Coordinates of C-alpha atoms in Angstrom, one line a residue:
M25 CA -23.2 -9.2 4.1
E26 CA -20.2 -11.1 2.6
L27 CA -17.0 -9.2 2.5
Q28 CA -15.4 -8.9 -0.9
S29 CA -11.9 -7.6 -0.2
E30 CA -10.2 -10.7 -1.6
E31 CA -11.5 -9.7 -5.0
V32 CA -9.2 -6.8 -5.0
T33 CA -5.7 -7.7 -6.1
L34 CA -3.0 -6.7 -3.6
A35 CA 0.2 -5.0 -4.6
H36 CA 3.2 -7.1 -3.7
R37 CA 6.9 -7.2 -4.1
Y38 CA 9.5 -10.0 -4.1
I39 CA 12.1 -9.4 -1.3
I40 CA 15.2 -11.5 -2.0
G41 CA 12.9 -13.9 -3.8
M42 CA 10.0 -14.1 -1.3
R43 CA 6.6 -12.6 -2.1
V44 CA 5.3 -10.1 0.4
D45 CA 1.8 -8.6 0.1
A46 CA 1.0 -5.0 0.9
T47 CA -2.0 -5.7 3.1
N48 CA -3.1 -4.3 6.5
Y49 CA -5.0 -5.7 9.5
E50 CA -8.5 -4.8 8.2
D51 CA -7.9 -6.1 4.7
A52 CA -6.2 -9.3 5.9
T53 CA -9.0 -10.0 8.4
N54 CA -11.7 -9.3 5.8
R55 CA -10.1 -11.8 3.4
I56 CA -9.8 -14.4 6.1
V57 CA -13.5 -14.0 7.2
T58 CA -14.7 -14.2 3.6
W59 CA -12.7 -17.4 2.9
A60 CA -13.7 -18.9 6.2
R61 CA -17.4 -18.4 5.4
R62 CA -16.9 -20.3 2.2
K63 CA -15.2 -23.1 4.0
V64 CA -12.2 -23.3 1.6
G65 CA -8.7 -24.2 2.4
K66 CA -6.4 -21.1 2.3
R67 CA -3.0 -20.4 3.7
I68 CA -1.7 -17.2 5.3
C69 CA 2.0 -16.7 6.1
A70 CA 3.3 -14.0 8.4
A71 CA 6.7 -13.3 7.0
N72 CA 9.8 -11.9 8.7
V73 CA 13.5 -11.8 8.1
H74 CA 13.8 -15.4 9.4
M75 CA 11.3 -16.6 6.8
A76 CA 12.9 -14.6 4.0
M77 CA 16.2 -16.2 4.7
E78 CA 14.7 -19.7 4.9
T79 CA 13.1 -19.1 1.4
Y80 CA 16.4 -17.7 0.1
D81 CA 18.3 -20.8 1.2
N82 CA 15.7 -23.4 0.2
P83 CA 14.0 -23.1 -3.2
E84 CA 11.3 -25.7 -2.2
F85 CA 10.4 -23.7 0.8
A86 CA 10.3 -20.5 -1.3
E87 CA 7.7 -22.2 -3.5
V88 CA 5.6 -23.0 -0.4
V89 CA 5.6 -19.4 0.8
N90 CA 5.2 -17.8 -2.6
R91 CA 2.2 -19.9 -3.4
A92 CA 0.4 -19.0 -0.1
D93 CA -2.9 -17.1 -0.5
L94 CA -1.6 -14.2 1.6
V95 CA 1.9 -13.3 2.8
T96 CA 1.8 -10.5 5.4
P97 CA 4.8 -8.3 6.3
D98 CA 5.3 -9.4 9.9
G99 CA 8.6 -7.7 10.5
M100 CA 9.5 -4.1 10.1
P101 CA 12.5 -4.8 7.8
L102 CA 10.0 -6.2 5.2
V103 CA 7.8 -3.2 5.6
W104 CA 10.8 -1.0 4.9
G105 CA 11.6 -3.3 2.0
L106 CA 8.2 -2.8 0.5
R107 CA 8.5 1.0 0.8
A108 CA 11.9 1.0 -0.7
L109 CA 10.5 -1.0 -3.7
G110 CA 7.8 1.6 -4.3
I111 CA 4.8 0.8 -1.9
Q112 CA 5.0 3.8 0.2
D113 CA 1.9 3.1 2.4
A114 CA 3.1 -0.4 3.4
T115 CA 2.3 -1.3 7.0
R116 CA 3.2 -4.1 9.4
V117 CA 0.8 -7.0 9.9
C118 CA 2.4 -9.2 12.5
G119 CA 1.1 -12.7 13.3
P120 CA 0.3 -12.3 17.0
N121 CA -1.7 -9.1 16.4
L122 CA -3.4 -10.6 13.4
T123 CA -4.4 -13.5 15.6
L124 CA -6.4 -11.2 17.9
T125 CA -8.1 -9.2 15.1
V126 CA -9.1 -12.5 13.4
C127 CA -10.3 -14.0 16.7
E128 CA -12.4 -10.9 17.4
A129 CA -13.9 -11.2 13.9
A130 CA -14.5 -14.9 14.3
A131 CA -16.5 -14.3 17.5
R132 CA -18.5 -11.6 15.9
H133 CA -19.3 -13.7 12.8
Q134 CA -19.7 -16.9 14.7
L135 CA -16.9 -18.7 12.9
P136 CA -15.5 -21.6 14.9
I137 CA -11.7 -21.7 15.3
A138 CA -9.1 -24.3 16.1
L139 CA -5.6 -24.1 17.6
Y140 CA -2.8 -26.4 16.5
G141 CA 0.6 -26.1 18.3
G142 CA 2.1 -25.1 21.6
T143 CA 2.0 -27.2 24.8
P144 CA -1.2 -28.4 26.5
E145 CA -0.6 -25.8 29.2
S146 CA -0.1 -22.9 26.8
L147 CA -3.3 -23.9 24.9
I148 CA -5.2 -23.8 28.1
D149 CA -3.9 -20.4 29.0
F150 CA -4.4 -19.0 25.5
T151 CA -8.0 -20.4 25.4
N152 CA -8.7 -18.6 28.7
V153 CA -7.4 -15.4 27.3
L154 CA -9.6 -15.7 24.1
V155 CA -12.7 -16.6 26.0
D156 CA -12.2 -13.7 28.4
R157 CA -11.4 -11.2 25.7
F158 CA -13.9 -12.3 23.0
P159 CA -17.1 -13.6 24.7
G160 CA -18.9 -16.0 22.4
I161 CA -15.9 -17.2 20.6
E162 CA -16.2 -20.9 19.6
I163 CA -12.9 -22.8 20.0
A164 CA -13.9 -26.1 18.3
C165 CA -10.6 -27.9 18.6
Q166 CA -7.3 -27.7 20.4
I167 CA -4.3 -29.9 19.5
S168 CA -0.8 -29.8 21.0
P169 CA 1.2 -32.1 18.7
P170 CA 4.5 -33.6 19.9
F171 CA 7.7 -31.7 19.2
R172 CA 8.9 -34.3 16.6
E173 CA 7.9 -35.5 13.2
L174 CA 4.5 -37.1 13.3
T175 CA 3.8 -40.6 12.2
P176 CA 1.4 -40.9 9.3
A177 CA -1.2 -42.4 11.7
E178 CA -0.9 -39.5 14.1
D179 CA -1.1 -36.9 11.3
A180 CA -4.2 -38.5 9.9
A181 CA -5.8 -38.6 13.3
Y182 CA -5.1 -34.9 14.0
T183 CA -6.3 -33.9 10.6
A184 CA -9.5 -35.9 11.0
Q185 CA -10.0 -34.3 14.4
I186 CA -9.7 -30.8 12.9
V187 CA -12.0 -31.5 10.1
A188 CA -14.6 -33.1 12.3
S189 CA -14.6 -30.1 14.6
G190 CA -16.0 -27.9 11.9
A191 CA -13.4 -25.2 12.5
Q192 CA -13.4 -22.7 9.7
I193 CA -10.2 -20.8 10.9
L194 CA -7.1 -22.7 12.1
F195 CA -4.3 -21.1 13.9
V196 CA -1.0 -23.0 13.4
G197 CA 1.7 -22.2 15.9
I198 CA 4.5 -24.7 15.4
G199 CA 7.3 -22.4 14.2
C200 CA 8.8 -21.5 10.9
P201 CA 9.4 -23.3 8.5
R202 CA 7.6 -26.2 10.0
Q203 CA 4.2 -24.5 10.2
E204 CA 4.3 -23.2 6.6
I205 CA 5.2 -26.7 5.3
W206 CA 2.5 -28.3 7.4
M207 CA -0.2 -25.9 6.1
A208 CA 0.8 -26.5 2.5
A209 CA 0.6 -30.2 3.0
H210 CA -2.8 -30.0 4.5
Q211 CA -4.5 -27.3 2.5
D212 CA -6.4 -29.7 0.3
R213 CA -7.3 -31.9 3.3
I214 CA -8.6 -29.2 5.8
P215 CA -11.5 -26.9 4.6
A216 CA -10.4 -24.0 6.8
V217 CA -8.3 -20.9 6.5
M218 CA -4.9 -21.6 8.1
L219 CA -2.8 -19.0 9.6
G220 CA 0.9 -19.6 10.6
V221 CA 1.2 -17.6 13.8
G222 CA 4.5 -18.8 15.3
A223 CA 4.8 -17.9 19.0
A224 CA 1.4 -16.1 19.2
F225 CA 0.0 -18.7 21.7
N226 CA 2.9 -18.1 24.1
F227 CA 2.8 -14.3 23.6
H228 CA -0.9 -13.9 24.4
S229 CA -0.9 -16.4 27.3
G230 CA 2.0 -14.4 28.9
R231 CA 4.5 -17.3 28.7
V232 CA 6.8 -15.3 26.4
K233 CA 7.2 -11.5 26.7
H234 CA 6.4 -9.4 23.7
A235 CA 8.7 -6.6 22.8
P236 CA 7.6 -3.1 23.8
L237 CA 5.8 -1.2 21.1
W238 CA 8.6 1.3 20.6
M239 CA 11.1 -1.5 19.8
Q240 CA 8.6 -3.1 17.4
K241 CA 8.2 0.2 15.5
I242 CA 11.9 0.8 15.0
G243 CA 12.6 -2.8 14.0
L244 CA 14.3 -4.0 17.2
E245 CA 11.9 -6.7 18.1
W246 CA 14.6 -9.2 17.2
L247 CA 16.9 -7.7 19.8
F248 CA 14.3 -8.0 22.5
R249 CA 13.7 -11.6 21.6
L250 CA 17.4 -12.3 21.5
L251 CA 17.8 -10.9 25.0
M252 CA 14.9 -13.0 26.3
E253 CA 16.1 -16.3 24.6
P254 CA 19.8 -15.8 23.8
R255 CA 20.8 -19.5 23.8
R256 CA 18.0 -20.4 21.3
L257 CA 18.1 -17.4 19.0
W258 CA 21.6 -16.0 18.8
K259 CA 22.7 -18.2 15.9
R260 CA 19.6 -17.3 13.9
Y261 CA 19.9 -13.5 14.3
F262 CA 23.7 -13.2 14.0
K263 CA 23.8 -15.4 10.9
Q264 CA 20.6 -14.3 9.1
N265 CA 20.2 -10.6 9.8
P266 CA 23.5 -9.4 8.3
R267 CA 22.9 -11.7 5.3
F268 CA 19.4 -10.3 4.8
I269 CA 20.7 -6.7 4.8
F270 CA 23.4 -7.5 2.3
L271 CA 21.1 -9.4 0.0
F272 CA 18.4 -6.8 0.0
F273 CA 20.7 -3.9 -0.6
R274 CA 22.2 -5.9 -3.5
Q275 CA 18.7 -6.4 -4.8
L276 CA 18.0 -2.6 -4.6
I277 CA 21.2 -1.8 -6.5
R278 CA 20.5 -4.4 -9.2
S279 CA 16.8 -3.8 -9.7
P280 CA 15.0 -0.7 -10.8
R281 CA 12.5 0.8 -8.4
I282 CA 8.8 -0.1 -9.1
D283 CA 6.2 2.6 -8.4
N284 CA 2.9 0.8 -9.1

């Protein structure tokens, strides 16, 4: 039976100009499975404070995210933002966890998947995790692109490889904002549902530690990641987090609460 959840319009709010949909894991997975069965190009963004600030600072990137087919609240600050703006039952839908729920559904519905991003070693490790956890899952294609801008020939070759594989769900893990821009540029060229999942490959292969659940629930996942990778992340968090707090509270003060 084909799932019909995407026929139901999701409540959403704009948080400092970025659209965030009030979805949950079951709803998001059902939508993805339905779209994948139809073999249509769709884009899913897992939004956090970093993405919100990227959209605030770059109107072109804001258009990329706001025109995605689904924007999930990946970070707890966005969940709190949705609740403050009137969606009291808003819940978190983070990229790494959504990756697993979608992979489980893909195995159950026999939908081939593809992986784009990471290193060759991390893809091998992640593939082993998926095969062990979800017997019968079909991983039709694995690509570890170089950590630089691709040449047009390279991009065309990778795109052709993904299309030829027959993958109906494509996980893209090349980091924000690069992965969201890549998905938008390829939506009309790849007939698959594309999910931007950031560091999910590294999380689930054990190469990067995930924050304890209690830290995730109280919105301190950023602090855990900062402690794990201080040299790479300190500028991002100390620059963006205070700005986000200021901008969102300014939005709350200036805008009336919406209760529907």
